[in-house]
Amino acid sequence: MAYRKTPAEIRRLDTARERLVARATEVVAEVGWAQTSVTAVADAAGIAAGSVYQHFPSKAALAVEVFRRAAGREVEVLGEVLHGPGDPLERLARGVRVFARRALDNRGLAYALLAAPAEPAVGAERLAFRRRYRALFAEVVREGVATGRLPAQNDEITAAALTGAIGEVLVDPLGTPADDGTDDLLADLTALALRCAGAPTP
Amino acid sequence: MAYRKTPAEIRRLDTARERLVARATEVVAEVGWAQTSVTAVADAAGIAAGSVYQHFPSKAALAVEVFRRAAGREVEVLGEVLHGPGDPLERLARGVRVFARRALDNRGLAYALLAAPAEPAVGAERLAFRRRYRALFAEVVREGVATGRLPAQNDEITAAALTGAIGEVLVDPLGTPADDGTDDLLADLTALALRCAGAPTP
């Protein structure tokens, strides 16, 4: 008869896995993908390196999980803002601002998610998540066009442009320590996003 | 006394290296980074796999050289157009169009350069090259503002946005076979770039 885990064992394993992902995310935020070793993560979690492999078959699999969790939270937050109250342009502006603010508040992790060289498995996740951002932006641009707040346009192209533009604008600021320029950056980036979507200049 | 290569030997090695990079670029364009093995490149160049290592210490080093050469050509072409005749807005529009047209004419290679998951060394090159694109775009945006053709703006942010936007807009088209939509795409992408830079709507 095959060995079956008891509910208590499953709970214990799940808790340990969650803890491991949380610690790994902190390590990635602090030192980046390249410097994040299984040993460093195990040390941070207070377990043996071998125990990491009980939960993830490889460093790449752990990296993918870290990416999915952290990027997934950002997609979720952006989606909530873009689907929230307000007219489409207000929501677009607020979405860009919230996304950028969150990234700038957690620069190490945001840089890892958006830009830092990483193994191919993480690169593939990045492409997949950019698709989700594009879908969210396309929706709000379509609404803007439908309600006459934005001029007719190819919403898929605008959505891709917003996704690429926001990421690239943040690369340098995320790679540098926090400074006084954040408010200006947020204002400039929001203005840029509205301009790209063809919003009338205020 | 250290062995010193004769001029004829150096020429022979240089020619062999050039040939190898050219063949490797073709392989990458055809099958992508992930499927490009040293063996596949050696086969394409008609040499033994071991001979590849006479020229490049690792697959990553070869990949970086392929990236630099191919991306370097695109930066050069874009720079020529952006520095060419015409007012800043015309040059910006022409630059975007030429860049995108060249990418769409060589989809496999352009996808590898712009988006495909790749080893970290290639990811680092990508960041470095995006910086060069941004510098070129910043220059033409600054000229546009200085000549009154564009409204006052943070040119570095606009340049980063253009770089990110163009890349992201091209990801999906580059990942699909050539179709009839190229002219529309080029028109939409150019319009978008001008809008992002704040050009008056035509």
CSV table of C-alpha atoms in Angstrom, one decimal:
chain,number,residue,atom,x,y,z
A,1,MET,CA,0.0,0.0,0.0
A,2,ALA,CA,1.3,3.4,-0.9
A,3,TYR,CA,2.3,5.6,1.9
A,4,ARG,CA,-0.2,8.4,2.3
A,5,LYS,CA,0.5,11.7,4.1
A,6,THR,CA,-1.8,12.5,7.1
A,7,PRO,CA,-3.7,15.8,7.1
A,8,ALA,CA,-1.3,17.0,9.8
A,9,GLU,CA,1.7,16.2,7.7
A,10,ILE,CA,0.3,17.9,4.7
A,11,ARG,CA,-0.4,21.0,6.7
A,12,ARG,CA,3.1,21.0,8.1
A,13,LEU,CA,4.6,20.6,4.6
A,14,ASP,CA,2.4,23.5,3.2
A,15,THR,CA,3.4,25.7,6.1
A,16,ALA,CA,7.1,24.9,5.5
A,17,ARG,CA,6.7,25.6,1.8
A,18,GLU,CA,5.0,28.9,2.3
A,19,ARG,CA,7.7,29.9,4.7
A,20,LEU,CA,10.4,28.9,2.2
A,21,VAL,CA,8.8,30.9,-0.6
A,22,ALA,CA,8.5,34.0,1.7
A,23,ARG,CA,12.2,33.8,2.7
A,24,ALA,CA,13.3,33.1,-0.9
A,25,THR,CA,11.4,36.2,-2.0
A,26,GLU,CA,13.2,38.3,0.6
A,27,VAL,CA,16.5,36.9,-0.5
A,28,VAL,CA,15.7,37.7,-4.2
A,29,ALA,CA,14.6,41.2,-3.2
A,30,GLU,CA,17.9,41.8,-1.3
A,31,VAL,CA,20.5,40.2,-3.6
A,32,GLY,CA,18.8,39.6,-6.9
A,33,TRP,CA,18.4,36.3,-8.9
A,34,ALA,CA,22.0,35.8,-9.7
A,35,GLN,CA,23.1,35.8,-6.1
A,36,THR,CA,20.2,33.8,-4.8
A,37,SER,CA,21.5,30.3,-4.2
A,38,VAL,CA,19.6,27.4,-2.7
A,39,THR,CA,22.0,27.6,0.2
A,40,ALA,CA,21.3,31.2,0.8
A,41,VAL,CA,17.5,30.5,0.8
A,42,ALA,CA,17.9,27.5,3.1
A,43,ASP,CA,20.0,29.6,5.5
A,44,ALA,CA,17.4,32.4,5.5
A,45,ALA,CA,14.7,29.8,6.2
A,46,GLY,CA,16.8,28.1,8.9
A,47,ILE,CA,16.7,24.7,7.2
A,48,ALA,CA,19.2,22.5,5.5
A,49,ALA,CA,19.8,23.0,1.8
A,50,GLY,CA,18.7,19.5,1.1
A,51,SER,CA,15.3,20.3,2.6
A,52,VAL,CA,14.7,22.9,-0.1
A,53,TYR,CA,14.5,20.1,-2.6
A,54,GLN,CA,11.7,18.4,-0.6
A,55,HIS,CA,9.6,21.4,-1.9
A,56,PHE,CA,11.1,22.4,-5.2
A,57,PRO,CA,13.0,20.1,-7.6
A,58,SER,CA,15.4,22.8,-8.7
A,59,LYS,CA,16.5,26.4,-8.0
A,60,ALA,CA,14.7,27.4,-11.2
A,61,ALA,CA,11.4,25.9,-9.9
A,62,LEU,CA,11.8,27.9,-6.7
A,63,ALA,CA,12.6,31.1,-8.7
A,64,VAL,CA,9.5,30.6,-10.8
A,65,GLU,CA,7.3,30.2,-7.7
A,66,VAL,CA,8.8,33.4,-6.2
A,67,PHE,CA,8.2,35.2,-9.4
A,68,ARG,CA,4.6,34.0,-9.8
A,69,ARG,CA,3.6,34.8,-6.3
A,70,ALA,CA,5.1,38.3,-6.3
A,71,ALA,CA,4.1,39.2,-9.8
A,72,GLY,CA,0.7,37.7,-9.2
A,73,ARG,CA,0.1,40.1,-6.3
A,74,GLU,CA,1.0,43.1,-8.5
A,75,VAL,CA,-1.4,42.0,-11.3
A,76,GLU,CA,-4.1,41.6,-8.7
A,77,VAL,CA,-3.6,45.0,-7.2
A,78,LEU,CA,-3.5,46.6,-10.6
A,79,GLY,CA,-6.7,44.8,-11.7
A,80,GLU,CA,-8.5,46.0,-8.6
A,81,VAL,CA,-7.6,49.6,-9.3
A,82,LEU,CA,-8.4,49.4,-13.0
A,83,HIS,CA,-11.8,47.8,-12.2
A,84,GLY,CA,-12.4,50.2,-9.3
A,85,PRO,CA,-14.5,53.3,-9.2
A,86,GLY,CA,-14.0,56.4,-11.5
A,87,ASP,CA,-14.0,57.0,-15.2
A,88,PRO,CA,-11.6,55.0,-17.4
A,89,LEU,CA,-9.0,57.8,-17.5
A,90,GLU,CA,-9.0,58.3,-13.8
A,91,ARG,CA,-8.6,54.5,-13.3
A,92,LEU,CA,-5.8,54.3,-15.8
A,93,ALA,CA,-3.9,57.1,-14.1
A,94,ARG,CA,-4.5,55.6,-10.7
A,95,GLY,CA,-3.5,52.2,-11.8
A,96,VAL,CA,-0.2,53.4,-13.2
A,97,ARG,CA,0.5,55.4,-10.1
A,98,VAL,CA,-0.3,52.6,-7.7
A,99,PHE,CA,1.8,50.1,-9.7
A,100,ALA,CA,4.8,52.4,-9.9
A,101,ARG,CA,4.5,53.4,-6.2
A,102,ARG,CA,4.4,49.8,-5.1
A,103,ALA,CA,7.4,49.0,-7.2
A,104,LEU,CA,9.4,52.0,-5.8
A,105,ASP,CA,8.5,51.0,-2.3
A,106,ASN,CA,10.1,47.6,-2.8
A,107,ARG,CA,12.8,48.4,-5.3
A,108,GLY,CA,14.9,45.2,-5.0
A,109,LEU,CA,11.9,42.9,-5.6
A,110,ALA,CA,10.4,45.1,-8.4
A,111,TYR,CA,13.8,45.2,-10.2
A,112,ALA,CA,14.0,41.4,-10.0
A,113,LEU,CA,10.4,41.1,-11.4
A,114,LEU,CA,10.7,43.7,-14.1
A,115,ALA,CA,14.2,43.8,-15.4
A,116,ALA,CA,17.0,41.9,-13.8
A,117,PRO,CA,18.7,39.2,-15.9
A,118,ALA,CA,17.4,35.9,-14.7
A,119,GLU,CA,17.3,32.3,-15.8
A,120,PRO,CA,15.2,31.5,-18.9
A,121,ALA,CA,12.4,30.0,-16.8
A,122,VAL,CA,11.9,33.3,-15.1
A,123,GLY,CA,12.1,35.1,-18.5
A,124,ALA,CA,9.2,32.9,-19.7
A,125,GLU,CA,7.1,33.9,-16.7
A,126,ARG,CA,7.9,37.5,-17.4
A,127,LEU,CA,6.5,37.2,-20.9
A,128,ALA,CA,3.4,35.5,-19.5
A,129,PHE,CA,2.8,38.2,-16.9
A,130,ARG,CA,3.3,41.0,-19.3
A,131,ARG,CA,0.4,39.4,-21.3
A,132,ARG,CA,-1.8,39.7,-18.2
A,133,TYR,CA,-0.9,43.4,-17.7
A,134,ARG,CA,-1.7,44.0,-21.4
A,135,ALA,CA,-5.1,42.4,-21.0
A,136,LEU,CA,-5.9,44.7,-18.0
A,137,PHE,CA,-4.8,47.8,-19.8
A,138,ALA,CA,-6.5,46.9,-23.0
A,139,GLU,CA,-9.8,46.6,-21.1
A,140,VAL,CA,-9.6,50.1,-19.6
A,141,VAL,CA,-8.4,51.6,-23.0
A,142,ARG,CA,-11.4,50.0,-24.7
A,143,GLU,CA,-13.7,51.5,-22.1
A,144,GLY,CA,-12.1,54.9,-22.6
A,145,VAL,CA,-12.7,54.7,-26.3
A,146,ALA,CA,-16.3,53.4,-25.8
A,147,THR,CA,-17.2,56.2,-23.5
A,148,GLY,CA,-15.6,58.8,-25.8
A,149,ARG,CA,-13.0,59.8,-23.3
A,150,LEU,CA,-10.2,58.5,-25.5
A,151,PRO,CA,-9.9,58.7,-29.3
A,152,ALA,CA,-10.3,55.6,-31.5
A,153,GLN,CA,-7.2,53.5,-31.5
A,154,ASN,CA,-5.8,49.9,-31.6
A,155,ASP,CA,-6.3,49.1,-27.9
A,156,GLU,CA,-4.1,46.0,-28.0
A,157,ILE,CA,-1.2,48.1,-29.2
A,158,THR,CA,-1.8,50.9,-26.7
A,159,ALA,CA,-2.0,48.2,-23.9
A,160,ALA,CA,1.3,46.6,-25.0
A,161,ALA,CA,2.9,50.0,-25.2
A,162,LEU,CA,1.7,50.9,-21.7
A,163,THR,CA,3.1,47.7,-20.3
A,164,GLY,CA,6.5,48.1,-22.0
A,165,ALA,CA,6.7,51.8,-21.3
A,166,ILE,CA,6.0,51.6,-17.6
A,167,GLY,CA,8.4,48.7,-17.1
A,168,GLU,CA,11.2,50.5,-19.0
A,169,VAL,CA,10.7,53.8,-17.3
A,170,LEU,CA,11.0,52.1,-13.9
A,171,VAL,CA,14.2,50.2,-14.7
A,172,ASP,CA,16.7,52.9,-13.7
A,173,PRO,CA,14.8,54.3,-10.6
A,174,LEU,CA,14.4,50.7,-9.3
A,175,GLY,CA,18.2,50.1,-9.7
A,176,THR,CA,19.0,53.1,-7.6
A,177,PRO,CA,18.4,53.8,-3.9
A,178,ALA,CA,15.2,55.7,-2.9
A,179,ASP,CA,15.6,59.5,-3.4
A,180,ASP,CA,13.5,62.6,-3.4
A,181,GLY,CA,12.4,62.3,-7.0
A,182,THR,CA,9.6,59.8,-6.5
A,183,ASP,CA,6.7,62.3,-6.7
A,184,ASP,CA,8.0,63.9,-9.9
A,185,LEU,CA,8.6,60.5,-11.4
A,186,LEU,CA,5.1,59.3,-10.6
A,187,ALA,CA,3.6,62.5,-12.0
A,188,ASP,CA,5.7,62.3,-15.2
A,189,LEU,CA,5.0,58.6,-15.7
A,190,THR,CA,1.2,59.1,-15.2
A,191,ALA,CA,1.2,62.0,-17.7
A,192,LEU,CA,3.1,59.8,-20.1
A,193,ALA,CA,0.7,56.9,-19.8
A,194,LEU,CA,-2.3,59.2,-20.5
A,195,ARG,CA,-0.6,60.7,-23.4
A,196,CYS,CA,0.2,57.3,-24.9
A,197,ALA,CA,-3.5,56.4,-24.6
A,198,GLY,CA,-4.4,59.7,-26.4
A,199,ALA,CA,-6.0,61.4,-23.4
A,200,PRO,CA,-6.6,65.1,-23.9
A,201,THR,CA,-3.8,67.2,-22.3
A,202,PRO,CA,-5.0,68.7,-19.1
B,1,MET,CA,59.8,32.2,-25.9
B,2,ALA,CA,56.0,32.4,-26.1
B,3,TYR,CA,54.5,31.1,-29.2
B,4,ARG,CA,53.3,34.0,-31.4
B,5,LYS,CA,50.7,33.6,-34.1
B,6,THR,CA,51.7,34.6,-37.7
B,7,PRO,CA,49.6,37.3,-39.4
B,8,ALA,CA,48.3,34.5,-41.7
B,9,GLU,CA,47.2,32.5,-38.7
B,10,ILE,CA,45.5,35.5,-37.2
B,11,ARG,CA,43.6,36.2,-40.4
B,12,ARG,CA,42.5,32.6,-40.7
B,13,LEU,CA,41.2,32.6,-37.1
B,14,ASP,CA,39.4,35.9,-37.5
B,15,THR,CA,37.7,34.6,-40.7
B,16,ALA,CA,36.7,31.3,-38.9
B,17,ARG,CA,35.3,33.3,-36.0
B,18,GLU,CA,33.3,35.6,-38.2
B,19,ARG,CA,31.9,32.6,-40.0
B,20,LEU,CA,31.0,31.0,-36.7
B,21,VAL,CA,29.2,34.1,-35.4
B,22,ALA,CA,27.3,34.4,-38.7
B,23,ARG,CA,26.2,30.7,-38.6
B,24,ALA,CA,25.3,31.0,-34.9
B,25,THR,CA,23.1,34.0,-35.6
B,26,GLU,CA,21.3,32.1,-38.3
B,27,VAL,CA,20.7,29.2,-35.9
B,28,VAL,CA,19.4,31.5,-33.1
B,29,ALA,CA,17.1,33.2,-35.7
B,30,GLU,CA,15.8,29.9,-36.7
B,31,VAL,CA,15.4,28.0,-33.4
B,32,GLY,CA,15.8,30.5,-30.6
B,33,TRP,CA,18.3,30.7,-27.7
B,34,ALA,CA,17.0,27.7,-25.9
B,35,GLN,CA,17.5,25.3,-28.8
B,36,THR,CA,20.8,26.7,-29.9
B,37,SER,CA,23.4,24.3,-28.8
B,38,VAL,CA,27.2,24.4,-29.4
B,39,THR,CA,26.7,21.2,-31.5
B,40,ALA,CA,24.0,22.8,-33.6
B,41,VAL,CA,26.2,25.8,-34.3
B,42,ALA,CA,29.2,23.7,-35.0
B,43,ASP,CA,27.1,21.6,-37.5
B,44,ALA,CA,25.9,24.7,-39.2
B,45,ALA,CA,29.5,26.0,-39.5
B,46,GLY,CA,30.7,22.6,-40.7
B,47,ILE,CA,33.3,22.3,-37.9
B,48,ALA,CA,33.7,20.0,-34.8
B,49,ALA,CA,32.0,21.1,-31.6
B,50,GLY,CA,35.4,21.3,-29.9
B,51,SER,CA,36.5,23.9,-32.4
B,52,VAL,CA,33.8,26.3,-31.3
B,53,TYR,CA,35.6,26.5,-28.0
B,54,GLN,CA,38.8,27.8,-29.8
B,55,HIS,CA,36.8,31.0,-30.4
B,56,PHE,CA,34.4,31.2,-27.4
B,57,PRO,CA,35.0,29.9,-23.9
B,58,SER,CA,31.3,29.0,-23.5
B,59,LYS,CA,27.9,28.9,-25.1
B,60,ALA,CA,27.0,32.0,-23.1
B,61,ALA,CA,30.0,33.9,-24.6
B,62,LEU,CA,29.0,32.9,-28.1
B,63,ALA,CA,25.4,34.0,-27.4
B,64,VAL,CA,26.5,37.3,-26.1
B,65,GLU,CA,28.6,37.9,-29.2
B,66,VAL,CA,25.6,37.0,-31.4
B,67,PHE,CA,23.4,39.4,-29.5
B,68,ARG,CA,25.9,42.3,-29.6
B,69,ARG,CA,26.5,42.0,-33.3
B,70,ALA,CA,22.9,41.8,-34.3
B,71,ALA,CA,21.6,44.3,-31.7
B,72,GLY,CA,24.5,46.6,-32.6
B,73,ARG,CA,23.5,46.7,-36.2
B,74,GLU,CA,19.9,47.7,-35.2
B,75,VAL,CA,21.2,50.5,-32.9
B,76,GLU,CA,23.4,51.8,-35.7
B,77,VAL,CA,20.6,51.8,-38.3
B,78,LEU,CA,18.2,53.5,-35.9
B,79,GLY,CA,20.9,56.1,-35.0
B,80,GLU,CA,21.4,56.9,-38.7
B,81,VAL,CA,17.7,57.5,-39.3
B,82,LEU,CA,17.3,59.5,-36.1
B,83,HIS,CA,20.3,61.7,-37.0
B,84,GLY,CA,19.3,61.9,-40.7
B,85,PRO,CA,17.4,64.7,-42.6
B,86,GLY,CA,14.0,66.0,-41.6
B,87,ASP,CA,12.6,67.7,-38.6
B,88,PRO,CA,12.7,65.8,-35.2
B,89,LEU,CA,9.1,64.4,-35.5
B,90,GLU,CA,9.7,63.1,-39.0
B,91,ARG,CA,12.9,61.4,-37.9
B,92,LEU,CA,11.2,59.9,-34.8
B,93,ALA,CA,8.4,58.5,-37.0
B,94,ARG,CA,10.8,57.2,-39.6
B,95,GLY,CA,13.1,55.7,-36.9
B,96,VAL,CA,10.2,53.7,-35.3
B,97,ARG,CA,9.0,52.6,-38.7
B,98,VAL,CA,12.5,51.5,-39.9
B,99,PHE,CA,13.2,49.7,-36.7
B,100,ALA,CA,9.9,47.8,-36.6
B,101,ARG,CA,10.1,47.0,-40.4
B,102,ARG,CA,13.5,45.5,-40.0
B,103,ALA,CA,12.4,43.5,-37.0
B,104,LEU,CA,9.3,42.2,-38.8
B,105,ASP,CA,11.4,41.3,-41.8
B,106,ASN,CA,13.6,39.0,-39.6
B,107,ARG,CA,11.1,37.8,-37.0
B,108,GLY,CA,13.1,35.0,-35.5
B,109,LEU,CA,16.2,37.0,-34.8
B,110,ALA,CA,14.3,40.1,-33.7
B,111,TYR,CA,12.2,37.9,-31.2
B,112,ALA,CA,15.5,36.5,-29.8
B,113,LEU,CA,16.9,40.0,-29.4
B,114,LEU,CA,13.8,41.7,-27.9
B,115,ALA,CA,11.9,39.1,-25.9
B,116,ALA,CA,12.8,35.4,-25.9
B,117,PRO,CA,13.8,34.0,-22.6
B,118,ALA,CA,17.6,33.7,-22.7
B,119,GLU,CA,20.5,33.0,-20.3
B,120,PRO,CA,21.3,35.8,-17.8
B,121,ALA,CA,24.3,37.0,-19.8
B,122,VAL,CA,22.1,37.8,-22.7
B,123,GLY,CA,19.6,39.5,-20.4
B,124,ALA,CA,22.4,41.8,-19.2
B,125,GLU,CA,23.2,42.7,-22.8
B,126,ARG,CA,19.5,43.4,-23.4
B,127,LEU,CA,19.5,45.9,-20.6
B,128,ALA,CA,22.7,47.6,-21.9
B,129,PHE,CA,21.3,47.9,-25.4
B,130,ARG,CA,18.0,49.3,-24.2
B,131,ARG,CA,20.1,52.0,-22.6
B,132,ARG,CA,21.5,52.8,-26.0
B,133,TYR,CA,18.1,53.0,-27.6
B,134,ARG,CA,16.9,55.3,-24.9
B,135,ALA,CA,19.9,57.6,-25.4
B,136,LEU,CA,19.0,57.9,-29.1
B,137,PHE,CA,15.3,58.5,-28.5
B,138,ALA,CA,16.1,61.1,-25.8
B,139,GLU,CA,18.2,63.1,-28.2
B,140,VAL,CA,15.5,63.4,-30.8
B,141,VAL,CA,12.8,64.2,-28.2
B,142,ARG,CA,15.0,66.9,-26.8
B,143,GLU,CA,15.4,68.4,-30.2
B,144,GLY,CA,11.7,68.2,-30.7
B,145,VAL,CA,11.1,70.1,-27.5
B,146,ALA,CA,13.9,72.6,-28.3
B,147,THR,CA,12.4,73.4,-31.7
B,148,GLY,CA,8.9,73.7,-30.3
B,149,ARG,CA,7.6,70.7,-32.2
B,150,LEU,CA,7.0,68.8,-29.0
B,151,PRO,CA,5.6,70.0,-25.6
B,152,ALA,CA,7.9,70.3,-22.6
B,153,GLN,CA,8.5,66.9,-21.0
B,154,ASN,CA,11.0,64.7,-19.2
B,155,ASP,CA,12.8,63.5,-22.3
B,156,GLU,CA,14.5,60.6,-20.4
B,157,ILE,CA,11.1,59.2,-19.4
B,158,THR,CA,9.7,59.6,-22.9
B,159,ALA,CA,12.8,57.9,-24.3
B,160,ALA,CA,12.5,55.0,-21.9
B,161,ALA,CA,8.8,54.7,-22.6
B,162,LEU,CA,9.4,54.6,-26.4
B,163,THR,CA,12.0,51.9,-26.0
B,164,GLY,CA,9.8,49.8,-23.8
B,165,ALA,CA,6.7,50.4,-25.8
B,166,ILE,CA,8.1,49.5,-29.2
B,167,GLY,CA,9.7,46.3,-27.9
B,168,GLU,CA,6.5,45.2,-26.2
B,169,VAL,CA,4.2,46.0,-29.1
B,170,LEU,CA,6.4,43.9,-31.4
B,171,VAL,CA,6.6,40.8,-29.1
B,172,ASP,CA,3.4,39.2,-30.4
B,173,PRO,CA,3.8,40.0,-34.1
B,174,LEU,CA,7.4,38.7,-33.9
B,175,GLY,CA,6.2,35.5,-32.4
B,176,THR,CA,3.8,34.8,-35.2
B,177,PRO,CA,4.4,34.2,-39.0
B,178,ALA,CA,4.4,37.1,-41.4
B,179,ASP,CA,0.8,38.2,-42.3
B,180,ASP,CA,-1.0,41.0,-44.1
B,181,GLY,CA,-1.3,43.2,-41.0
B,182,THR,CA,2.3,44.7,-41.2
B,183,ASP,CA,1.3,48.0,-42.8
B,184,ASP,CA,-1.4,48.6,-40.2
B,185,LEU,CA,0.9,47.6,-37.4
B,186,LEU,CA,3.6,50.0,-38.6
B,187,ALA,CA,1.1,52.8,-38.9
B,188,ASP,CA,-0.4,52.2,-35.5
B,189,LEU,CA,3.0,51.9,-33.8
B,190,THR,CA,4.3,55.1,-35.4
B,191,ALA,CA,1.1,56.9,-34.4
B,192,LEU,CA,1.5,55.6,-30.9
B,193,ALA,CA,5.2,56.7,-30.6
B,194,LEU,CA,4.3,60.2,-31.7
B,195,ARG,CA,1.4,60.3,-29.2
B,196,CYS,CA,3.7,59.2,-26.4
B,197,ALA,CA,6.1,62.0,-27.3
B,198,GLY,CA,3.2,64.5,-27.2
B,199,ALA,CA,3.2,65.3,-30.9
B,200,PRO,CA,0.1,67.1,-32.1
B,201,THR,CA,-2.5,64.7,-33.6
B,202,PRO,CA,-2.5,64.9,-37.4
